[in-house]
Amino acid sequence: MSEDFKIKKDLFKQCHELLQVRLERLNNKISDLQESLGTETKSSAGDKHETGRAMIHLEREKLGYQLAELEQDLKVLERINPLDQHVKVGLGSVVFTTQFNYFIAVSCGQISSRGTDFYAVSSNAPIAKHFMSREQEDCVTFRSQKITILKIL
């Protein structure tokens, strides 16, 4: 396996692991809320009890939205084959530029592979949209900065 594919596979693996950690944390929070809701006891101050339950329901709803987004990110990641070679930038591309390096997949922030830093960004991220369907040596302007694509994996 070439060094390029090792980088891509490593970035893919790191993103998958980060999403799994987020999923575990989120499921733990949801479980804790369920437990809190079940143990919420009626006090003499009925309004206080109802307010507490309402706050738990709101928090559970918020976590539900986060869970749906996370599950969507996992589905996006499943569509990527880290062994695919890209000529044009698309989902699953590793993009080396004159400024930063990117893994176009899901939003996981800064990650590193083989001593090189990358930003794992969603294909919907503004910078990723500027790179989409571009080829090696193409130039894009993003936030008044001229960026040249040096290499695509």
CSV table of N, CA and C in Angstrom, one decimal:
chain,number,residue,atom,x,y,z
A,1,MET,N,0.8,-1.2,0.0
A,1,MET,CA,0.0,0.0,0.0
A,1,MET,C,0.9,1.2,0.0
A,2,SER,N,0.6,2.2,-0.9
A,2,SER,CA,1.4,3.4,-1.0
A,2,SER,C,1.2,4.3,0.2
A,3,GLU,N,2.2,5.2,0.4
A,3,GLU,CA,2.1,6.1,1.5
A,3,GLU,C,0.9,7.0,1.5
A,4,ASP,N,0.5,7.4,0.2
A,4,ASP,CA,-0.7,8.2,0.0
A,4,ASP,C,-1.9,7.5,0.6
A,5,PHE,N,-2.1,6.2,0.3
A,5,PHE,CA,-3.3,5.5,0.7
A,5,PHE,C,-3.2,5.3,2.2
A,6,LYS,N,-2.0,5.2,2.8
A,6,LYS,CA,-1.9,5.0,4.2
A,6,LYS,C,-2.4,6.3,4.9
A,7,ILE,N,-2.1,7.4,4.4
A,7,ILE,CA,-2.5,8.7,4.9
A,7,ILE,C,-4.0,8.8,4.9
A,8,LYS,N,-4.6,8.5,3.7
A,8,LYS,CA,-6.0,8.6,3.5
A,8,LYS,C,-6.8,7.6,4.5
A,9,LYS,N,-6.3,6.4,4.5
A,9,LYS,CA,-6.9,5.4,5.4
A,9,LYS,C,-6.8,5.8,6.9
A,10,ASP,N,-5.7,6.4,7.2
A,10,ASP,CA,-5.5,6.8,8.6
A,10,ASP,C,-6.5,8.0,9.0
A,11,LEU,N,-6.6,8.9,8.0
A,11,LEU,CA,-7.5,10.0,8.3
A,11,LEU,C,-9.0,9.5,8.4
A,12,PHE,N,-9.3,8.6,7.5
A,12,PHE,CA,-10.7,8.0,7.6
A,12,PHE,C,-10.9,7.3,8.9
A,13,LYS,N,-9.9,6.5,9.3
A,13,LYS,CA,-10.0,5.8,10.6
A,13,LYS,C,-10.2,6.8,11.8
A,14,GLN,N,-9.4,7.8,11.8
A,14,GLN,CA,-9.5,8.8,12.9
A,14,GLN,C,-10.8,9.5,12.9
A,15,CYS,N,-11.4,9.8,11.8
A,15,CYS,CA,-12.7,10.5,11.7
A,15,CYS,C,-13.7,9.5,12.3
A,16,HIS,N,-13.6,8.2,11.9
A,16,HIS,CA,-14.6,7.2,12.3
A,16,HIS,C,-14.5,7.1,13.8
A,17,GLU,N,-13.3,7.0,14.4
A,17,GLU,CA,-13.1,6.8,15.8
A,17,GLU,C,-13.6,8.1,16.6
A,18,LEU,N,-13.4,9.3,16.1
A,18,LEU,CA,-13.9,10.5,16.7
A,18,LEU,C,-15.4,10.5,16.7
A,19,LEU,N,-16.0,10.1,15.6
A,19,LEU,CA,-17.5,10.0,15.6
A,19,LEU,C,-18.0,9.0,16.6
A,20,GLN,N,-17.4,7.9,16.7
A,20,GLN,CA,-17.8,6.8,17.6
A,20,GLN,C,-17.7,7.3,19.1
A,21,VAL,N,-16.6,8.1,19.4
A,21,VAL,CA,-16.5,8.6,20.7
A,21,VAL,C,-17.6,9.6,21.0
A,22,ARG,N,-17.9,10.5,20.0
A,22,ARG,CA,-19.0,11.4,20.2
A,22,ARG,C,-20.3,10.7,20.4
A,23,LEU,N,-20.5,9.6,19.6
A,23,LEU,CA,-21.8,8.8,19.7
A,23,LEU,C,-21.9,8.2,21.1
A,24,GLU,N,-20.8,7.7,21.6
A,24,GLU,CA,-20.9,7.1,23.0
A,24,GLU,C,-21.2,8.1,24.0
A,25,ARG,N,-20.5,9.3,23.9
A,25,ARG,CA,-20.8,10.4,24.9
A,25,ARG,C,-22.3,10.8,24.8
A,26,LEU,N,-22.8,11.0,23.6
A,26,LEU,CA,-24.1,11.4,23.4
A,26,LEU,C,-25.1,10.4,24.0
A,27,ASN,N,-24.9,9.1,23.7
A,27,ASN,CA,-25.8,8.1,24.2
A,27,ASN,C,-25.7,8.0,25.8
A,28,ASN,N,-24.5,8.3,26.4
A,28,ASN,CA,-24.4,8.3,27.8
A,28,ASN,C,-25.2,9.5,28.4
A,29,LYS,N,-25.2,10.7,27.7
A,29,LYS,CA,-25.9,11.8,28.2
A,29,LYS,C,-27.4,11.5,28.1
A,30,ILE,N,-27.9,10.9,27.0
A,30,ILE,CA,-29.3,10.6,26.8
A,30,ILE,C,-29.7,9.6,27.9
A,31,SER,N,-28.9,8.6,28.2
A,31,SER,CA,-29.2,7.6,29.2
A,31,SER,C,-29.3,8.3,30.6
A,32,ASP,N,-28.4,9.2,30.8
A,32,ASP,CA,-28.4,9.9,32.1
A,32,ASP,C,-29.7,10.8,32.3
A,33,LEU,N,-30.1,11.4,31.2
A,33,LEU,CA,-31.3,12.2,31.2
A,33,LEU,C,-32.5,11.3,31.4
A,34,GLN,N,-32.6,10.1,30.8
A,34,GLN,CA,-33.7,9.2,31.0
A,34,GLN,C,-33.7,8.8,32.4
A,35,GLU,N,-32.6,8.6,33.0
A,35,GLU,CA,-32.5,8.2,34.4
A,35,GLU,C,-33.0,9.3,35.3
A,36,SER,N,-32.6,10.6,35.0
A,36,SER,CA,-33.0,11.7,35.8
A,36,SER,C,-34.5,11.9,35.7
A,37,LEU,N,-35.1,11.7,34.5
A,37,LEU,CA,-36.5,11.8,34.3
A,37,LEU,C,-37.3,10.8,35.1
A,38,GLY,N,-36.7,9.6,35.2
A,38,GLY,CA,-37.3,8.5,35.9
A,38,GLY,C,-37.3,8.7,37.4
A,39,THR,N,-36.2,9.3,37.9
A,39,THR,CA,-36.1,9.5,39.3
A,39,THR,C,-36.6,10.8,39.8
A,40,GLU,N,-37.0,11.7,38.9
A,40,GLU,CA,-37.6,13.0,39.3
A,40,GLU,C,-38.8,12.7,40.2
A,41,THR,N,-38.7,13.2,41.4
A,41,THR,CA,-39.9,12.9,42.4
A,41,THR,C,-40.7,14.1,42.5
A,42,LYS,N,-41.9,13.9,42.8
A,42,LYS,CA,-42.9,15.0,43.0
A,42,LYS,C,-42.6,15.6,44.4
A,43,SER,N,-42.3,16.9,44.4
A,43,SER,CA,-42.1,17.6,45.7
A,43,SER,C,-43.3,18.4,46.0
A,44,SER,N,-43.2,19.0,47.2
A,44,SER,CA,-44.4,19.8,47.6
A,44,SER,C,-44.5,21.0,46.7
A,45,ALA,N,-43.4,21.4,46.1
A,45,ALA,CA,-43.5,22.5,45.1
A,45,ALA,C,-43.7,21.9,43.8
A,46,GLY,N,-44.9,21.7,43.4
A,46,GLY,CA,-45.3,21.0,42.2
A,46,GLY,C,-44.8,21.8,40.9
A,47,ASP,N,-44.8,23.1,41.0
A,47,ASP,CA,-44.3,23.9,39.8
A,47,ASP,C,-42.8,23.6,39.6
A,48,LYS,N,-42.1,23.5,40.7
A,48,LYS,CA,-40.6,23.2,40.6
A,48,LYS,C,-40.4,21.8,39.9
A,49,HIS,N,-41.2,20.9,40.3
A,49,HIS,CA,-41.2,19.5,39.7
A,49,HIS,C,-41.4,19.6,38.2
A,50,GLU,N,-42.5,20.3,37.8
A,50,GLU,CA,-42.9,20.3,36.4
A,50,GLU,C,-41.8,21.1,35.6
A,51,THR,N,-41.2,22.1,36.2
A,51,THR,CA,-40.2,22.9,35.5
A,51,THR,C,-39.0,22.0,35.3
A,52,GLY,N,-38.6,21.2,36.3
A,52,GLY,CA,-37.5,20.3,36.2
A,52,GLY,C,-37.7,19.3,35.1
A,53,ARG,N,-38.9,18.7,35.0
A,53,ARG,CA,-39.2,17.7,34.0
A,53,ARG,C,-39.2,18.4,32.6
A,54,ALA,N,-39.7,19.6,32.5
A,54,ALA,CA,-39.7,20.3,31.2
A,54,ALA,C,-38.3,20.5,30.7
A,55,MET,N,-37.4,20.9,31.6
A,55,MET,CA,-36.0,21.2,31.3
A,55,MET,C,-35.4,19.9,30.8
A,56,ILE,N,-35.7,18.8,31.4
A,56,ILE,CA,-35.1,17.5,31.0
A,56,ILE,C,-35.6,17.1,29.6
A,57,HIS,N,-36.9,17.4,29.4
A,57,HIS,CA,-37.4,17.1,28.1
A,57,HIS,C,-36.8,17.9,27.0
A,58,LEU,N,-36.6,19.2,27.3
A,58,LEU,CA,-35.9,20.1,26.3
A,58,LEU,C,-34.5,19.6,26.0
A,59,GLU,N,-33.8,19.3,27.1
A,59,GLU,CA,-32.4,18.8,26.9
A,59,GLU,C,-32.4,17.5,26.1
A,60,ARG,N,-33.3,16.6,26.3
A,60,ARG,CA,-33.4,15.4,25.6
A,60,ARG,C,-33.7,15.6,24.1
A,61,GLU,N,-34.6,16.6,23.9
A,61,GLU,CA,-34.9,16.9,22.5
A,61,GLU,C,-33.6,17.5,21.8
A,62,LYS,N,-32.9,18.3,22.4
A,62,LYS,CA,-31.6,18.9,21.9
A,62,LYS,C,-30.6,17.8,21.6
A,63,LEU,N,-30.5,16.8,22.5
A,63,LEU,CA,-29.6,15.7,22.3
A,63,LEU,C,-30.1,14.8,21.2
A,64,GLY,N,-31.4,14.7,21.0
A,64,GLY,CA,-31.9,13.9,19.9
A,64,GLY,C,-31.5,14.5,18.6
A,65,TYR,N,-31.6,15.8,18.4
A,65,TYR,CA,-31.1,16.5,17.2
A,65,TYR,C,-29.6,16.2,17.0
A,66,GLN,N,-28.8,16.3,18.0
A,66,GLN,CA,-27.4,16.1,17.9
A,66,GLN,C,-27.1,14.6,17.5
A,67,LEU,N,-27.9,13.7,18.0
A,67,LEU,CA,-27.8,12.3,17.7
A,67,LEU,C,-28.1,12.1,16.2
A,68,ALA,N,-29.2,12.7,15.7
A,68,ALA,CA,-29.5,12.6,14.3
A,68,ALA,C,-28.4,13.1,13.4
A,69,GLU,N,-27.8,14.3,13.7
A,69,GLU,CA,-26.7,14.8,13.0
A,69,GLU,C,-25.5,13.9,13.0
A,70,LEU,N,-25.2,13.3,14.1
A,70,LEU,CA,-24.1,12.4,14.2
A,70,LEU,C,-24.3,11.1,13.4
A,71,GLU,N,-25.5,10.6,13.4
A,71,GLU,CA,-25.8,9.4,12.6
A,71,GLU,C,-25.7,9.8,11.2
A,72,GLN,N,-26.1,11.0,10.8
A,72,GLN,CA,-26.0,11.4,9.4
A,72,GLN,C,-24.5,11.5,9.0
A,73,ASP,N,-23.7,12.0,9.9
A,73,ASP,CA,-22.2,12.0,9.6
A,73,ASP,C,-21.6,10.6,9.4
A,74,LEU,N,-22.1,9.7,10.2
A,74,LEU,CA,-21.6,8.3,10.1
A,74,LEU,C,-22.0,7.7,8.7
A,75,LYS,N,-23.2,8.1,8.3
A,75,LYS,CA,-23.7,7.6,7.0
A,75,LYS,C,-22.8,8.2,5.9
A,76,VAL,N,-22.5,9.4,6.0
A,76,VAL,CA,-21.6,10.1,5.0
A,76,VAL,C,-20.3,9.4,5.0
A,77,LEU,N,-19.7,9.1,6.1
A,77,LEU,CA,-18.4,8.5,6.2
A,77,LEU,C,-18.5,7.1,5.6
A,78,GLU,N,-19.6,6.4,5.8
A,78,GLU,CA,-19.7,5.0,5.2
A,78,GLU,C,-19.7,5.0,3.7
A,79,ARG,N,-20.0,6.2,3.1
A,79,ARG,CA,-20.0,6.3,1.6
A,79,ARG,C,-18.6,6.5,1.0
A,80,ILE,N,-17.6,6.7,1.9
A,80,ILE,CA,-16.2,6.9,1.5
A,80,ILE,C,-15.4,5.6,1.4
A,81,ASN,N,-14.8,5.4,0.3
A,81,ASN,CA,-13.8,4.3,0.2
A,81,ASN,C,-12.4,4.9,0.3
A,82,PRO,N,-11.7,4.7,1.4
A,82,PRO,CA,-10.4,5.3,1.5
A,82,PRO,C,-9.3,4.8,0.5
A,83,LEU,N,-9.7,3.8,-0.3
A,83,LEU,CA,-8.8,3.3,-1.3
A,83,LEU,C,-9.0,3.9,-2.7
A,84,ASP,N,-10.1,4.7,-2.8
A,84,ASP,CA,-10.4,5.4,-4.0
A,84,ASP,C,-9.3,6.5,-4.3
A,85,GLN,N,-8.9,6.6,-5.5
A,85,GLN,CA,-8.0,7.7,-5.9
A,85,GLN,C,-8.8,8.7,-6.6
A,86,HIS,N,-8.6,10.0,-6.2
A,86,HIS,CA,-9.4,11.1,-6.8
A,86,HIS,C,-8.5,11.9,-7.7
A,87,VAL,N,-9.1,12.3,-8.9
A,87,VAL,CA,-8.4,13.2,-9.8
A,87,VAL,C,-9.0,14.6,-9.6
A,88,LYS,N,-10.3,14.6,-9.3
A,88,LYS,CA,-11.0,15.9,-8.9
A,88,LYS,C,-11.4,15.8,-7.5
A,89,VAL,N,-11.5,16.9,-6.8
A,89,VAL,CA,-11.9,17.0,-5.4
A,89,VAL,C,-13.4,16.6,-5.3
A,90,GLY,N,-13.6,15.7,-4.4
A,90,GLY,CA,-15.0,15.2,-4.1
A,90,GLY,C,-15.0,14.6,-2.7
A,91,LEU,N,-16.1,14.1,-2.3
A,91,LEU,CA,-16.3,13.4,-1.0
A,91,LEU,C,-15.2,12.3,-0.9
A,92,GLY,N,-14.4,12.4,0.2
A,92,GLY,CA,-13.4,11.4,0.4
A,92,GLY,C,-12.0,11.8,-0.1
A,93,SER,N,-11.9,13.0,-0.7
A,93,SER,CA,-10.6,13.5,-1.2
A,93,SER,C,-9.8,14.0,0.0
A,94,VAL,N,-8.5,13.8,-0.2
A,94,VAL,CA,-7.5,14.4,0.7
A,94,VAL,C,-6.8,15.5,-0.2
A,95,VAL,N,-6.9,16.7,0.2
A,95,VAL,CA,-6.5,17.8,-0.6
A,95,VAL,C,-5.3,18.6,0.1
A,96,PHE,N,-4.1,18.6,-0.6
A,96,PHE,CA,-3.0,19.3,-0.2
A,96,PHE,C,-3.0,20.6,-0.9
A,97,THR,N,-2.9,21.7,-0.2
A,97,THR,CA,-2.9,23.1,-0.8
A,97,THR,C,-1.7,23.9,-0.3
A,98,THR,N,-1.6,25.1,-0.9
A,98,THR,CA,-0.5,26.0,-0.5
A,98,THR,C,-0.7,26.6,0.9
A,99,GLN,N,-1.9,26.4,1.5
A,99,GLN,CA,-2.2,26.9,2.8
A,99,GLN,C,-2.3,25.8,3.9
A,100,PHE,N,-3.4,25.0,3.7
A,100,PHE,CA,-3.6,23.9,4.7
A,100,PHE,C,-3.9,22.6,3.9
A,101,ASN,N,-4.0,21.5,4.6
A,101,ASN,CA,-4.4,20.3,4.0
A,101,ASN,C,-5.8,19.9,4.5
A,102,TYR,N,-6.6,19.2,3.7
A,102,TYR,CA,-8.0,18.9,4.0
A,102,TYR,C,-8.3,17.5,3.7
A,103,PHE,N,-9.2,16.9,4.5
A,103,PHE,CA,-9.8,15.7,4.2
A,103,PHE,C,-11.3,16.0,4.1
A,104,ILE,N,-11.8,15.9,2.9
A,104,ILE,CA,-13.2,16.2,2.6
A,104,ILE,C,-14.1,15.0,3.0
A,105,ALA,N,-14.7,15.1,4.2
A,105,ALA,CA,-15.5,13.9,4.7
A,105,ALA,C,-16.6,14.4,5.6
A,106,VAL,N,-16.2,14.5,6.9
A,106,VAL,CA,-17.1,15.0,7.9
A,106,VAL,C,-16.3,15.9,8.8
A,107,SER,N,-17.0,16.8,9.5
A,107,SER,CA,-16.4,17.8,10.3
A,107,SER,C,-15.9,17.2,11.6
A,108,CYS,N,-14.5,17.0,11.6
A,108,CYS,CA,-13.9,16.5,12.8
A,108,CYS,C,-12.8,17.4,13.3
A,109,GLY,N,-12.6,18.5,12.7
A,109,GLY,CA,-11.5,19.4,13.1
A,109,GLY,C,-10.2,19.0,12.6
A,110,GLN,N,-9.1,19.4,13.4
A,110,GLN,CA,-7.8,19.2,13.0
A,110,GLN,C,-7.3,17.8,13.4
A,111,ILE,N,-6.8,17.0,12.5
A,111,ILE,CA,-6.2,15.7,12.8
A,111,ILE,C,-4.9,15.6,12.1
A,112,SER,N,-4.1,14.6,12.5
A,112,SER,CA,-2.7,14.5,11.9
A,112,SER,C,-2.5,13.0,11.4
A,113,SER,N,-1.7,12.9,10.4
A,113,SER,CA,-1.3,11.6,9.9
A,113,SER,C,0.1,11.7,9.3
A,114,ARG,N,0.9,10.8,9.8
A,114,ARG,CA,2.3,10.8,9.3
A,114,ARG,C,3.1,12.1,9.4
A,115,GLY,N,2.8,12.8,10.5
A,115,GLY,CA,3.5,14.1,10.8
A,115,GLY,C,2.9,15.3,10.0
A,116,THR,N,1.8,15.1,9.3
A,116,THR,CA,1.2,16.2,8.6
A,116,THR,C,-0.2,16.5,9.1
A,117,ASP,N,-0.5,17.8,9.3
A,117,ASP,CA,-1.8,18.2,9.8
A,117,ASP,C,-2.8,18.3,8.7
A,118,PHE,N,-4.1,18.0,9.0
A,118,PHE,CA,-5.2,18.1,8.1
A,118,PHE,C,-6.4,18.6,8.8
A,119,TYR,N,-7.3,19.2,8.1
A,119,TYR,CA,-8.6,19.6,8.6
A,119,TYR,C,-9.6,18.7,8.0
A,120,ALA,N,-10.3,17.9,8.8
A,120,ALA,CA,-11.4,17.1,8.4
A,120,ALA,C,-12.6,18.0,8.3
A,121,VAL,N,-13.1,18.2,7.1
A,121,VAL,CA,-14.2,19.1,6.9
A,121,VAL,C,-15.4,18.4,6.2
A,122,SER,N,-16.6,18.9,6.4
A,122,SER,CA,-17.7,18.3,5.7
A,122,SER,C,-17.7,18.8,4.3
A,123,SER,N,-18.3,18.1,3.4
A,123,SER,CA,-18.3,18.5,2.0
A,123,SER,C,-19.2,19.7,1.8
A,124,ASN,N,-20.0,20.1,2.9
A,124,ASN,CA,-20.8,21.3,2.9
A,124,ASN,C,-20.1,22.5,3.4
A,125,ALA,N,-18.9,22.3,4.0
A,125,ALA,CA,-18.2,23.4,4.5
A,125,ALA,C,-17.8,24.4,3.4
A,126,PRO,N,-17.8,25.7,3.7
A,126,PRO,CA,-17.5,26.7,2.6
A,126,PRO,C,-16.2,26.4,1.9
A,127,ILE,N,-15.2,26.1,2.6
A,127,ILE,CA,-13.9,25.8,1.9
A,127,ILE,C,-14.0,24.6,1.0
A,128,ALA,N,-14.7,23.6,1.5
A,128,ALA,CA,-14.8,22.3,0.6
A,128,ALA,C,-15.6,22.6,-0.6
A,129,LYS,N,-16.6,23.5,-0.5
A,129,LYS,CA,-17.4,23.9,-1.7
A,129,LYS,C,-16.6,24.6,-2.7
A,130,HIS,N,-15.6,25.3,-2.3
A,130,HIS,CA,-14.7,26.0,-3.2
A,130,HIS,C,-13.8,25.0,-4.0
A,131,PHE,N,-13.5,23.9,-3.3
A,131,PHE,CA,-12.6,22.9,-3.9
A,131,PHE,C,-13.3,21.9,-4.8
A,132,MET,N,-14.6,21.7,-4.5
A,132,MET,CA,-15.3,20.6,-5.2
A,132,MET,C,-15.1,20.7,-6.8
A,133,SER,N,-14.8,19.5,-7.3
A,133,SER,CA,-14.6,19.3,-8.8
A,133,SER,C,-13.4,20.0,-9.3
A,134,ARG,N,-12.6,20.5,-8.5
A,134,ARG,CA,-11.3,21.1,-8.9
A,134,ARG,C,-10.2,20.0,-9.0
A,135,GLU,N,-9.2,20.4,-9.8
A,135,GLU,CA,-8.1,19.4,-10.1
A,135,GLU,C,-6.8,20.0,-9.5
A,136,GLN,N,-5.8,19.1,-9.5
A,136,GLN,CA,-4.5,19.5,-9.1
A,136,GLN,C,-4.0,20.7,-9.9
A,137,GLU,N,-3.4,21.7,-9.2
A,137,GLU,CA,-2.8,22.9,-9.8
A,137,GLU,C,-3.9,24.0,-10.0
A,138,ASP,N,-5.2,23.6,-9.8
A,138,ASP,CA,-6.2,24.7,-9.9
A,138,ASP,C,-6.1,25.6,-8.7
A,139,CYS,N,-6.5,26.9,-8.9
A,139,CYS,CA,-6.4,27.9,-7.9
A,139,CYS,C,-7.8,28.3,-7.5
A,140,VAL,N,-8.1,28.5,-6.3
A,140,VAL,CA,-9.4,29.1,-5.8
A,140,VAL,C,-9.1,30.3,-4.9
A,141,THR,N,-10.1,31.2,-4.8
A,141,THR,CA,-9.9,32.3,-3.9
A,141,THR,C,-11.0,32.1,-2.8
A,142,PHE,N,-10.5,32.1,-1.6
A,142,PHE,CA,-11.3,31.9,-0.4
A,142,PHE,C,-11.0,32.9,0.6
A,143,ARG,N,-12.0,33.7,1.0
A,143,ARG,CA,-11.8,34.8,2.0
A,143,ARG,C,-10.6,35.7,1.6
A,144,SER,N,-10.6,36.1,0.3
A,144,SER,CA,-9.5,37.0,-0.2
A,144,SER,C,-8.1,36.3,-0.3
A,145,GLN,N,-8.1,35.0,-0.1
A,145,GLN,CA,-6.8,34.3,-0.1
A,145,GLN,C,-6.7,33.4,-1.4
A,146,LYS,N,-5.7,33.5,-2.1
A,146,LYS,CA,-5.5,32.6,-3.3
A,146,LYS,C,-4.9,31.3,-2.8
A,147,ILE,N,-5.5,30.2,-3.1
A,147,ILE,CA,-5.1,28.9,-2.6
A,147,ILE,C,-4.9,28.0,-3.9
A,148,THR,N,-3.8,27.3,-4.0
A,148,THR,CA,-3.5,26.4,-5.1
A,148,THR,C,-3.6,25.0,-4.6
A,149,ILE,N,-4.2,24.1,-5.3
A,149,ILE,CA,-4.3,22.7,-5.0
A,149,ILE,C,-3.0,22.1,-5.5
A,150,LEU,N,-2.3,21.5,-4.5
A,150,LEU,CA,-1.0,20.9,-4.9
A,150,LEU,C,-1.1,19.4,-5.2
A,151,LYS,N,-2.0,18.7,-4.5
A,151,LYS,CA,-2.1,17.3,-4.7
A,151,LYS,C,-3.5,16.8,-4.2
A,152,ILE,N,-4.0,15.8,-4.9
A,152,ILE,CA,-5.3,15.3,-4.5
A,152,ILE,C,-5.2,13.8,-4.4
A,153,LEU,N,-5.6,13.2,-3.2
A,153,LEU,CA,-5.6,11.7,-3.1
A,153,LEU,C,-7.0,11.2,-3.1
